[in-house]
Amino acid sequence: MYPIILLSVLGIVVLFLGFMKSKNILLPATLLFLALALGSNFIDWNQGPLLYFYGMFSVTNLTLAFNAIVLISAFLIVAMTRGFQDDEEAQPAEYYGIMLFSLVGAIMIIGYEHLIIFFVGIEILSVAMYILTGSDKRNLRSNEASLKYFLMGAFATGIMLFGIALLYGATGAFSLTGIRGFVSTAAGAQSYILYAGLLLLLIGMLFKVSAAPFHFWTPDVYDGAPSIFTTFMSTIVKTAGFAAIFRLLSHSFAGIYDFWYITLAVITVLTLFVGNVVAVYQDSFKRMMAYSSISHAGYLLIALTALTAQTERSILFYSMAYSVATISAFGVLMLIAKEKSLDGRPNESYDAFNGLAKQNPLLAFVLTVSMLSLAGIPLTAGFWGKFFVFSSAADRGLIWMLVVAVLMSAVGIYYYFRVVIASYMKEGNTGKIRVAPFYQIVLVAATVITILFGLAPGFFEQLL
Amino acid sequence: MNPTLSIFYFLSFLTVLSALMVVFSRSPIHSVLYLILTFFCLTGHYILLNAQFLAAVNIIVYAGAIMVLFLFVIMFLNMKKEDEEAKTNLTKIAAMIVAGTLFVILFGAYRKSIIGAYNPYEYNSQVGMVESLGAVLFRDYLLPFELASVLFLIAMTGAVMLGRREVGERHF
């Protein structure tokens, strides 16, 4: 609750700081504000389930942990921006302000107790992403990506709103508890309008986390957006989005599991298949990361489809592992793409990584660890993330889905290792890349977290 | 049939008809005009529900401000017939199948559901008045109401940021 209020106010403060002549204060101020929000997040820690504002917003240890992942990811990403000093056309005050505001939306959809809060939250998050996608105004691909994302996102919002309206028509309630009350009655379990509403709402939500067959915007948008905002999109929006879907399904619709699990299972398998198989054919590292984010949405959907008592923890651990690995991968990509730029545009193909390890062993190591984590190799956090997700599916007896998931992880190893092979084995003439000290700290911190949780996943359980 | 019910059916018929015309008419200007008609019909429904404040807001904001904006944008765009994107038959057939399936599913869902009825003797007819609306908005729904301003602030910041003219850009 407290981070919502703090971030709304501090976002305005950042916008006002933009009036100052010197832009140097913006980065430290934003980092300080994010740290403040993270600190205020833990005021409610272990206070038990709390409801704020007449049952609109709920706080539990689980939602606080999700908030912490989102805020820490944002902290790492903002630290990597280096104040946008390299880009003279950048408008850092607006970027930072919008990023802080979008976190308000993310926290709202993590802890919503009422569908209105969910709707406003997801709109705050989406509108901020449409703008940040198009922030590179002179790049035609950024413009195209922004427009495409906006039009499709607006359509998905319409579908989602229609679903919420049908749910209200069927149950007479907007609150998750009210809907659960209706679902548990005999009439509720047979209400077809409820089914239609749930499906439409799910379609809208799955669009936002880019599950197939609603994934068509993802590659273009992730590819066209400036890399720093792609990182923001693929970590924060995904974490918050899955927390929101989990909340809806577990709190309100666990009673009609038999109805929705078939739909979700089909979508899961399709997402895994599309994400992993198409990623193999990409030549650009950034585009591969876009498809990889689709495939990780698939793994997270396995945990949702299973919906056991372990699901919340496995989603939490998985999104943490995925966010950290993605941030360090994009961090390395941004450095190299800038170093090897072609015609003034960043070069994001696999070839840019050739021979990286010779002069920049640290960058190559960071990249390798993040790729290992994304591929799910043991001794990294990504392995345990996949392990928890798969074990919750096994508890539910979804063996056929596990077979598909394991096969697709094997496909994943191929494309994640391509860039590792390029940086260690191939010949190339990458000079020594100068890494700013702060940037280096972020990369090392992300790598240490990945390895630490890979060695001792039980540590995470104790934190919760 | 009492007069309220006949007005309700007439309004509903008009709403559905004008909504369909929005989709079917060829010229975008006609579509917008039909959309205005749809909003007016919805306003009639609000009045039937004894929600005068919502009715007034619907007229002022939607039928007034937003639709005028729509009209202006369409006039600026200067759309011509030949600019219409040609769609292949495959696209048309696929769209028809998808839309038809959705229609059948929703129709079936409506037909099979029992919509909850209210008790006319216990129903509070003042529920749509501005007084109870304000009480709900500023007490129960205070948080989403306030946070909607964050949404508008983002949209405004973004519009200014994206719309600002850069040095060396073409001036129209």
XYZ file of C-alpha atoms in Angstrom:
636
model
C 0.000 0.000 0.000
C 2.658 2.471 1.039
C 4.727 2.109 -2.157
C 1.651 3.052 -4.231
C 1.249 6.369 -2.430
C 4.981 7.061 -2.321
C 5.567 6.287 -5.982
C 2.603 8.383 -7.138
C 3.923 11.390 -5.252
C 7.601 10.863 -6.034
C 6.851 10.415 -9.721
C 5.492 13.962 -9.759
C 8.602 15.112 -7.875
C 10.795 13.568 -10.588
C 8.810 15.386 -13.272
C 9.445 18.649 -11.443
C 13.141 17.891 -11.010
C 13.252 17.828 -14.807
C 12.830 21.616 -14.805
C 16.284 22.036 -13.330
C 19.155 22.996 -15.622
C 21.344 20.087 -14.629
C 20.037 16.635 -15.460
C 22.607 14.923 -13.251
C 20.398 14.847 -10.195
C 17.651 12.790 -11.878
C 19.345 9.387 -11.743
C 20.373 9.460 -8.060
C 17.003 10.942 -7.106
C 15.093 8.192 -8.930
C 17.253 5.489 -7.367
C 16.714 7.015 -3.931
C 12.952 7.126 -4.513
C 12.899 3.485 -5.591
C 14.876 2.520 -2.482
C 12.395 4.471 -0.341
C 9.484 2.669 -1.989
C 11.182 -0.678 -1.432
C 11.722 0.166 2.239
C 8.134 1.285 2.713
C 6.981 -1.949 1.119
C 8.153 -3.881 4.161
C 6.235 -1.832 6.734
C 3.394 -4.331 6.402
C 5.653 -7.378 6.462
C 4.285 -10.151 8.703
C 1.293 -8.022 9.646
C -0.943 -10.792 8.322
C -3.448 -10.369 5.503
C -4.551 -6.737 5.492
C -7.278 -5.012 3.489
C -6.966 -1.338 2.655
C -9.504 1.234 1.453
C -12.785 -0.592 2.087
C -11.629 -3.928 0.764
C -10.104 -2.590 -2.424
C -6.508 -3.600 -1.962
C -5.016 -6.545 -0.163
C -1.584 -6.988 1.378
C -0.071 -10.338 2.256
C 3.515 -11.475 2.545
C 3.215 -12.979 -0.917
C 2.110 -9.730 -2.597
C 4.849 -7.886 -0.711
C 7.408 -10.345 -2.065
C 6.123 -9.781 -5.609
C 6.299 -6.010 -5.028
C 9.877 -6.421 -3.869
C 10.839 -8.319 -7.051
C 9.249 -5.626 -9.202
C 10.889 -2.793 -7.284
C 14.330 -4.419 -7.216
C 14.125 -5.117 -10.958
C 13.175 -1.496 -11.533
C 16.091 -0.383 -9.366
C 18.561 -2.459 -11.375
C 17.114 -1.277 -14.699
C 17.126 2.391 -13.723
C 20.714 2.019 -12.536
C 21.614 0.768 -16.016
C 20.192 3.841 -17.760
C 23.195 5.981 -16.715
C 20.915 9.011 -16.778
C 20.443 8.729 -20.570
C 23.526 10.896 -20.902
C 24.676 9.296 -24.159
C 21.513 10.318 -25.952
C 21.079 14.032 -26.334
C 17.478 13.717 -27.524
C 16.459 11.730 -24.473
C 14.069 13.285 -21.963
C 15.195 11.631 -18.746
C 12.765 13.351 -16.386
C 9.786 12.099 -18.367
C 11.236 8.605 -18.722
C 11.918 8.272 -15.004
C 8.576 9.782 -14.073
C 6.684 7.396 -16.330
C 8.702 4.446 -15.017
C 7.830 5.324 -11.428
C 4.156 5.765 -12.302
C 4.078 2.471 -14.165
C 5.296 0.739 -11.000
C 2.159 2.048 -9.291
C 0.156 0.094 -11.865
C 2.308 -3.001 -11.374
C 1.814 -2.944 -7.595
C -1.922 -2.384 -8.040
C -2.366 -5.507 -10.153
C -0.220 -7.559 -7.796
C -2.443 -6.882 -4.790
C -5.876 -6.050 -6.189
C -8.916 -7.271 -4.341
C -11.418 -5.590 -6.628
C -11.595 -5.798 -10.415
C -11.784 -2.006 -10.771
C -8.376 -1.682 -9.119
C -7.098 -4.381 -11.429
C -8.419 -2.559 -14.476
C -7.000 0.843 -13.539
C -3.680 -0.794 -12.637
C -3.304 -2.664 -15.879
C -4.171 0.474 -17.829
C -1.540 2.492 -15.956
C 1.036 -0.177 -16.715
C 0.016 -0.524 -20.381
C -0.229 3.172 -21.225
C 3.199 3.734 -19.706
C 4.579 0.909 -21.845
C 3.010 2.280 -25.056
C 4.763 5.594 -24.438
C 8.131 4.135 -23.466
C 8.055 1.871 -26.536
C 7.732 4.887 -28.785
C 10.196 7.054 -26.865
C 12.866 6.775 -29.560
C 10.980 9.257 -31.707
C 13.294 9.333 -34.722
C 13.458 5.576 -35.078
C 10.813 4.361 -37.488
C 10.758 0.889 -35.928
C 10.162 2.353 -32.493
C 7.247 4.373 -33.864
C 5.782 1.333 -35.577
C 6.187 -0.801 -32.471
C 4.495 1.790 -30.303
C 1.528 2.194 -32.622
C 1.126 -1.558 -33.056
C 1.315 -2.148 -29.316
C -1.159 0.645 -28.642
C -3.781 -0.524 -31.156
C -3.591 -4.194 -30.175
C -3.376 -3.368 -26.484
C -6.444 -1.139 -26.697
C -8.315 -3.978 -28.369
C -7.232 -6.428 -25.672
C -8.342 -3.951 -23.025
C -11.761 -3.838 -24.656
C -12.057 -7.621 -24.540
C -10.926 -7.635 -20.919
C -13.450 -4.981 -19.946
C -16.219 -6.925 -21.660
C -15.193 -9.952 -19.621
C -15.300 -7.959 -16.384
C -18.758 -6.647 -17.333
C -20.033 -10.183 -17.953
C -18.560 -11.339 -14.643
C -20.381 -8.523 -12.898
C -23.579 -9.420 -14.716
C -23.298 -13.033 -13.620
C -22.156 -12.554 -10.032
C -23.245 -9.046 -9.093
C -19.828 -8.434 -7.554
C -16.542 -6.853 -8.549
C -14.569 -8.083 -5.575
C -12.628 -11.335 -5.736
C -14.257 -12.544 -2.538
C -17.726 -11.786 -3.881
C -17.019 -13.667 -7.094
C -15.661 -16.624 -5.146
C -18.818 -16.623 -3.046
C -20.937 -16.864 -6.173
C -18.748 -19.517 -7.809
C -19.041 -21.764 -4.766
C -22.857 -21.852 -5.007
C -24.610 -24.458 -7.128
C -25.994 -21.845 -9.533
C -22.571 -20.225 -9.880
C -20.812 -23.397 -10.929
C -23.266 -23.717 -13.838
C -23.488 -20.074 -14.919
C -22.530 -19.801 -18.564
C -22.211 -16.026 -18.501
C -19.636 -16.472 -15.756
C -17.720 -18.865 -17.998
C -17.833 -16.452 -20.935
C -16.723 -13.567 -18.732
C -13.851 -15.537 -17.254
C -12.599 -16.574 -20.702
C -12.719 -13.037 -22.090
C -10.970 -11.666 -19.007
C -8.301 -14.347 -19.307
C -7.768 -13.525 -22.985
C -7.133 -9.904 -22.091
C -4.730 -10.833 -19.301
C -2.855 -13.413 -21.366
C -2.404 -10.820 -24.094
C -0.570 -8.585 -21.644
C 1.851 -11.353 -20.649
C 2.232 -12.397 -24.331
C 1.003 -15.966 -24.256
C 0.390 -17.601 -27.637
C -1.916 -17.194 -29.603
C -2.014 -13.592 -28.319
C 1.725 -13.075 -28.750
C 1.900 -11.540 -32.227
C 2.786 -8.076 -30.967
C 5.663 -9.270 -28.780
C 8.574 -9.723 -31.230
C 7.954 -6.455 -33.059
C 7.395 -4.428 -29.916
C 10.323 -5.887 -27.973
C 12.532 -5.482 -31.014
C 11.456 -1.941 -31.873
C 11.502 -0.468 -28.375
C 14.766 0.945 -26.989
C 16.567 -1.938 -25.236
C 16.342 -0.419 -21.785
C 12.548 -0.279 -22.022
C 12.421 -3.759 -23.521
C 14.115 -4.925 -20.328
C 11.529 -3.064 -18.287
C 8.684 -4.619 -20.274
C 9.927 -8.168 -20.257
C 10.616 -8.285 -16.529
C 8.214 -6.031 -14.653
C 5.115 -6.376 -16.795
C 5.522 -10.139 -16.908
C 6.059 -10.560 -13.167
C 3.122 -8.338 -12.275
C 0.914 -9.875 -14.952
C 1.454 -13.407 -13.727
C 0.900 -12.353 -10.126
C -2.427 -10.869 -11.268
C -3.558 -13.969 -13.197
C -2.564 -16.192 -10.300
C -4.542 -14.025 -7.904
C -7.659 -14.141 -10.064
C -7.574 -17.894 -10.621
C -6.591 -18.956 -7.121
C -8.809 -16.553 -5.184
C -11.959 -16.573 -7.263
C -12.050 -19.447 -9.701
C -10.363 -22.352 -7.939
C -13.882 -23.799 -7.559
C -14.345 -24.283 -11.306
C -10.830 -25.570 -11.997
C -12.235 -28.335 -14.213
C -13.689 -25.731 -16.549
C -10.714 -23.463 -17.196
C -7.782 -25.798 -16.859
C -8.317 -27.335 -20.336
C -8.223 -23.912 -22.011
C -5.176 -22.882 -20.066
C -3.412 -26.185 -20.766
C -3.877 -25.753 -24.536
C -2.603 -22.166 -24.353
C 0.374 -23.301 -22.259
C 1.473 -25.950 -24.720
C 0.983 -23.600 -27.662
C 3.000 -20.861 -25.930
C 5.855 -23.230 -25.128
C 5.910 -24.514 -28.672
C 5.720 -21.157 -30.466
C 8.157 -19.390 -28.156
C 10.891 -21.982 -28.304
C 10.640 -23.163 -31.892
C 10.447 -19.726 -33.503
C 13.291 -18.429 -31.308
C 15.603 -20.920 -33.022
C 15.186 -19.160 -36.368
C 16.078 -15.652 -35.210
C 19.244 -13.876 -36.297
C 18.961 -10.983 -33.903
C 19.764 -11.540 -30.242
C 17.130 -9.027 -29.185
C 14.424 -10.734 -31.219
C 15.495 -14.070 -29.788
C 15.058 -12.593 -26.300
C 11.527 -11.537 -27.292
C 10.640 -15.117 -28.242
C 12.430 -16.349 -25.152
C 10.154 -14.162 -23.061
C 7.167 -15.831 -24.754
C 8.565 -19.244 -23.892
C 9.120 -18.219 -20.265
C 5.504 -17.101 -20.161
C 4.761 -20.695 -21.158
C 6.757 -22.139 -18.242
C 5.009 -19.802 -15.821
C 1.663 -20.874 -17.292
C 2.493 -24.493 -16.401
C 2.541 -23.503 -12.733
C -0.761 -21.663 -13.171
C -2.389 -24.602 -14.917
C -1.314 -26.920 -12.121
C -2.539 -24.541 -9.373
C -1.363 -26.507 -6.349
C -0.388 -25.158 -2.952
C 3.158 -24.742 -4.274
C 2.155 -22.595 -7.244
C 2.528 -19.193 -5.600
C 6.054 -19.922 -4.460
C 7.098 -21.430 -7.763
C 5.769 -18.430 -9.702
C 7.532 -16.098 -7.302
C 10.850 -17.910 -7.564
C 10.588 -18.329 -11.331
C 9.809 -14.692 -12.020
C 12.676 -13.636 -9.752
C 15.150 -15.908 -11.538
C 13.837 -14.894 -14.960
C 13.887 -11.146 -14.195
C 17.446 -11.139 -12.893
C 18.798 -13.196 -15.789
C 16.955 -11.057 -18.356
C 18.266 -7.839 -16.841
C 21.889 -8.968 -17.020
C 21.452 -10.350 -20.567
C 19.982 -7.068 -21.802
C 22.640 -5.159 -19.882
C 25.401 -6.905 -21.826
C 23.445 -6.556 -25.075
C 23.100 -2.789 -24.646
C 26.843 -2.355 -24.126
C 27.803 -4.453 -27.132
C 25.091 -3.118 -29.436
C 26.305 0.402 -28.762
C 29.975 -0.517 -29.225
C 29.367 -2.245 -32.542
C 26.731 0.125 -33.892
C 26.062 0.084 -37.624
C 25.043 3.329 -39.348
C 24.400 4.927 -35.980
C 21.911 2.225 -35.003
C 22.744 -0.379 -32.341
C 23.763 -3.732 -33.779
C 21.778 -6.433 -32.044
C 22.593 -9.495 -34.143
C 24.432 -12.577 -32.877
C 27.512 -11.582 -34.906
C 28.068 -8.590 -32.658
C 29.031 -10.995 -29.866
C 31.803 -12.712 -31.837
C 35.046 -12.898 -29.889
C 33.661 -11.078 -26.879
C 35.455 -13.197 -24.287
C 39.015 -12.289 -25.334
C 39.010 -8.670 -24.284
C 35.960 -8.607 -21.989
C 35.995 -11.748 -19.850
C 33.668 -10.238 -17.259
C 30.944 -9.384 -19.796
C 31.230 -12.812 -21.392
C 30.922 -14.457 -17.978
C 27.862 -12.392 -17.020
C 26.265 -13.228 -20.354
C 27.031 -16.930 -19.972
C 25.572 -17.144 -16.470
C 22.384 -15.396 -17.544
C 22.031 -17.664 -20.581
C 22.591 -20.740 -18.421
C 19.956 -19.495 -16.009
C 17.446 -18.831 -18.794
C 18.127 -22.266 -20.273
C 17.677 -23.867 -16.843
C 21.088 -25.462 -16.317
C 21.836 -26.598 -12.733
C 23.722 -24.332 -10.302
C 21.762 -21.318 -11.544
C 18.508 -19.868 -10.220
C 16.758 -20.692 -13.506
C 17.239 -24.420 -12.895
C 15.412 -24.292 -9.567
C 12.736 -22.082 -11.076
C 12.016 -24.721 -13.713
C 12.345 -27.470 -11.095
C 9.671 -25.943 -8.840
C 7.342 -25.283 -11.763
C 7.722 -28.807 -13.108
C 7.292 -30.402 -9.695
C 4.022 -28.551 -9.108
C 2.810 -29.829 -12.482
C 3.868 -33.339 -11.495
C 1.879 -33.039 -8.255
C -1.224 -32.340 -10.323
C -0.452 -35.285 -12.605
C 0.049 -33.264 -15.794
C 2.686 -35.652 -17.104
C 2.012 -35.018 -20.819
C 2.537 -31.324 -20.306
C 5.811 -31.995 -18.530
C 7.019 -34.050 -21.495
C 6.324 -31.103 -23.833
C 7.985 -28.676 -21.427
C 11.151 -30.744 -21.051
C 11.423 -31.191 -24.827
C 11.015 -27.455 -25.321
C 13.673 -26.683 -22.681
C 16.023 -28.843 -24.703
C 15.254 -26.711 -27.764
C 15.901 -23.648 -25.602
C 19.440 -24.783 -24.823
C 20.257 -24.594 -28.526
C 19.424 -20.943 -29.028
C 20.679 -19.743 -25.661
C 24.046 -21.356 -26.292
C 24.429 -19.794 -29.724
C 25.440 -16.480 -28.207
C 27.730 -18.143 -25.658
C 29.484 -20.026 -28.466
C 29.749 -16.811 -30.464
C 31.433 -14.983 -27.613
C 33.903 -17.749 -26.684
C 34.626 -19.725 -29.848
C 34.185 -17.421 -32.821
C 36.765 -14.995 -34.119
C 35.968 -11.353 -33.740
C 37.600 -8.052 -32.966
C 35.712 -6.659 -30.020
C 37.885 -4.062 -28.354
C 37.937 -3.500 -24.639
C 34.513 -2.131 -23.751
C 34.570 0.467 -21.023
C 31.895 -0.287 -18.444
C 30.795 2.430 -16.063
C 31.342 1.414 -12.412
C 27.656 1.601 -11.530
C 26.729 -0.476 -14.552
C 29.323 -3.034 -13.565
C 27.849 -3.269 -10.066
C 24.397 -4.015 -11.522
C 25.727 -6.741 -13.807
C 27.755 -8.353 -11.038
C 24.876 -8.109 -8.560
C 22.477 -9.782 -10.994
C 24.993 -12.543 -11.661
C 25.653 -13.086 -7.947
C 21.920 -13.340 -7.239
C 21.534 -15.874 -10.044
C 24.362 -18.056 -8.739
C 23.454 -17.618 -5.063
C 19.891 -18.806 -5.542
C 21.171 -21.528 -7.834
C 23.381 -22.898 -5.079
C 20.974 -22.426 -2.194
C 17.321 -22.141 -3.275
C 16.277 -22.946 0.299
C 17.609 -19.552 1.283
C 14.757 -17.992 -0.681
C 12.173 -20.094 1.138
C 13.518 -18.855 4.446
C 13.267 -15.252 3.352
C 9.557 -15.609 2.708
C -47.374 -3.121 -21.591
C -46.725 -0.045 -19.477
C -45.202 3.067 -21.056
C -41.773 2.635 -19.393
C -41.429 -0.819 -20.848
C -42.399 0.324 -24.336
C -39.936 3.214 -24.155
C -37.284 0.743 -23.016
C -37.906 -1.559 -25.972
C -37.986 1.334 -28.433
C -34.685 2.717 -27.063
C -33.045 -0.682 -27.092
C -34.104 -1.240 -30.690
C -32.719 2.155 -31.660
C -29.457 1.507 -29.773
C -28.822 -1.823 -31.454
C -29.799 -0.468 -34.867
C -27.513 2.565 -34.665
C -24.683 0.473 -33.240
C -25.004 -1.860 -36.206
C -25.004 1.107 -38.570
C -21.700 2.260 -37.043
C -20.162 -0.960 -38.265
C -21.946 -1.211 -41.592
C -21.764 2.304 -42.986
C -19.022 2.855 -45.556
C -18.065 6.419 -44.749
C -16.233 7.070 -41.447
C -18.148 10.327 -40.955
C -21.443 8.442 -41.033
C -20.025 5.922 -38.567
C -19.190 8.692 -36.118
C -22.625 10.254 -36.485
C -24.290 6.904 -35.816
C -22.016 6.464 -32.792
C -23.308 9.794 -31.453
C -26.846 8.495 -31.929
C -25.887 5.344 -30.006
C -24.612 7.437 -27.118
C -27.835 9.437 -27.061
C -29.841 6.215 -26.873
C -27.666 5.015 -23.987
C -28.335 8.295 -22.262
C -32.033 7.507 -22.579
C -31.373 4.208 -20.806
C -29.614 6.023 -17.989
C -32.629 8.275 -17.545
C -34.909 5.230 -17.462
C -32.680 3.850 -14.695
C -33.155 7.089 -12.759
C -29.461 8.010 -13.095
C -29.707 11.637 -14.169
C -26.140 12.574 -13.348
C -24.676 9.775 -15.459
C -27.036 10.729 -18.260
C -25.821 14.328 -18.226
C -22.162 13.288 -18.047
C -22.655 10.829 -20.888
C -24.079 13.578 -23.104
C -21.451 16.157 -22.191
C -18.359 13.967 -22.244
C -19.046 11.225 -24.761
C -21.606 12.561 -27.189
C -20.184 16.056 -26.862
C -16.451 16.305 -26.344
C -15.097 12.927 -27.431
C -17.219 12.517 -30.522
C -16.438 16.039 -31.735
C -12.769 15.129 -31.334
C -13.394 11.979 -33.400
C -15.041 14.024 -36.134
C -12.157 16.480 -36.247
C -9.563 13.723 -36.458
C -11.417 12.011 -39.281
C -11.758 15.273 -41.189
C -8.025 15.945 -40.757
C -7.126 12.473 -41.954
C -9.050 13.134 -45.182
C -9.843 9.507 -45.892
C -10.721 8.489 -49.387
C -12.315 5.337 -50.675
C -9.298 4.160 -52.638
C -7.064 4.381 -49.557
C -8.976 1.501 -48.059
C -6.712 -1.420 -47.461
C -7.654 -4.303 -49.727
C -8.399 -7.409 -47.720
C -7.968 -10.845 -49.172
C -10.806 -13.304 -49.208
C -8.919 -15.494 -46.754
C -8.828 -12.686 -44.189
C -12.531 -12.047 -44.672
C -13.469 -15.708 -44.274
C -11.241 -16.125 -41.217
C -12.671 -13.002 -39.608
C -16.191 -14.196 -40.316
C -15.562 -17.610 -38.775
C -14.015 -16.114 -35.648
C -16.713 -13.504 -35.179
C -19.470 -16.036 -35.920
C -18.084 -18.494 -33.380
C -17.857 -15.806 -30.730
C -21.425 -14.732 -31.495
C -22.760 -18.290 -31.218
C -20.896 -18.881 -27.943
C -22.086 -15.628 -26.361
C -25.633 -16.154 -27.623
C -25.662 -19.646 -26.168
C -24.252 -18.395 -22.887
C -26.930 -15.712 -22.596
C -29.729 -18.101 -23.532
C -28.737 -20.722 -20.979
C -28.105 -18.345 -18.090
C -30.555 -17.209 -15.521
C -30.005 -13.504 -15.025
C -30.616 -12.545 -11.417
C -33.779 -10.480 -10.947
C -34.264 -7.789 -8.335
C -37.140 -7.384 -5.983
C -39.094 -4.270 -7.081
C -40.467 -3.672 -3.582
C -37.065 -3.555 -1.921
C -35.267 -1.765 -4.720
C -33.986 1.684 -3.796
C -35.045 3.913 -6.672
C -32.665 6.692 -5.528
C -29.558 4.587 -6.096
C -28.643 6.323 -9.341
C -28.937 9.872 -7.989
C -25.883 12.069 -7.707
C -25.967 11.954 -3.907
C -25.527 8.204 -3.571
C -23.135 8.182 -6.515
C -20.912 10.704 -4.758
C -21.051 8.772 -1.510
C -19.934 5.586 -3.270
C -17.296 7.315 -5.366
C -15.614 9.167 -2.529
C -15.839 6.427 0.086
C -15.844 2.878 -1.277
C -14.145 3.686 -4.563
C -11.795 6.388 -3.322
C -8.606 4.505 -4.150
C -9.367 3.725 -7.829
C -10.819 7.207 -8.236
C -7.618 8.841 -7.049
C -5.332 6.435 -8.871
C -7.124 7.106 -12.155
C -5.406 10.498 -11.945
C -2.038 8.718 -12.148
C -3.258 7.161 -15.393
C -4.177 10.576 -16.796
C -0.885 12.029 -15.644
C 1.017 9.314 -17.511
C -1.036 9.898 -20.652
C -0.483 13.644 -20.418
C 3.262 13.338 -19.807
C 3.513 10.930 -22.711
C 1.532 13.147 -25.048
C 3.749 16.130 -24.249
C 6.906 14.051 -24.537
C 6.002 12.434 -27.856
C 4.412 15.553 -29.323
C 7.223 17.956 -28.488
C 8.991 19.314 -31.527
C 12.688 18.506 -31.678
C 15.449 20.745 -32.944
C 15.900 20.329 -36.669
C 12.573 18.653 -37.205
C 10.361 19.605 -40.110
C 7.961 22.424 -39.290
C 4.589 22.184 -40.963
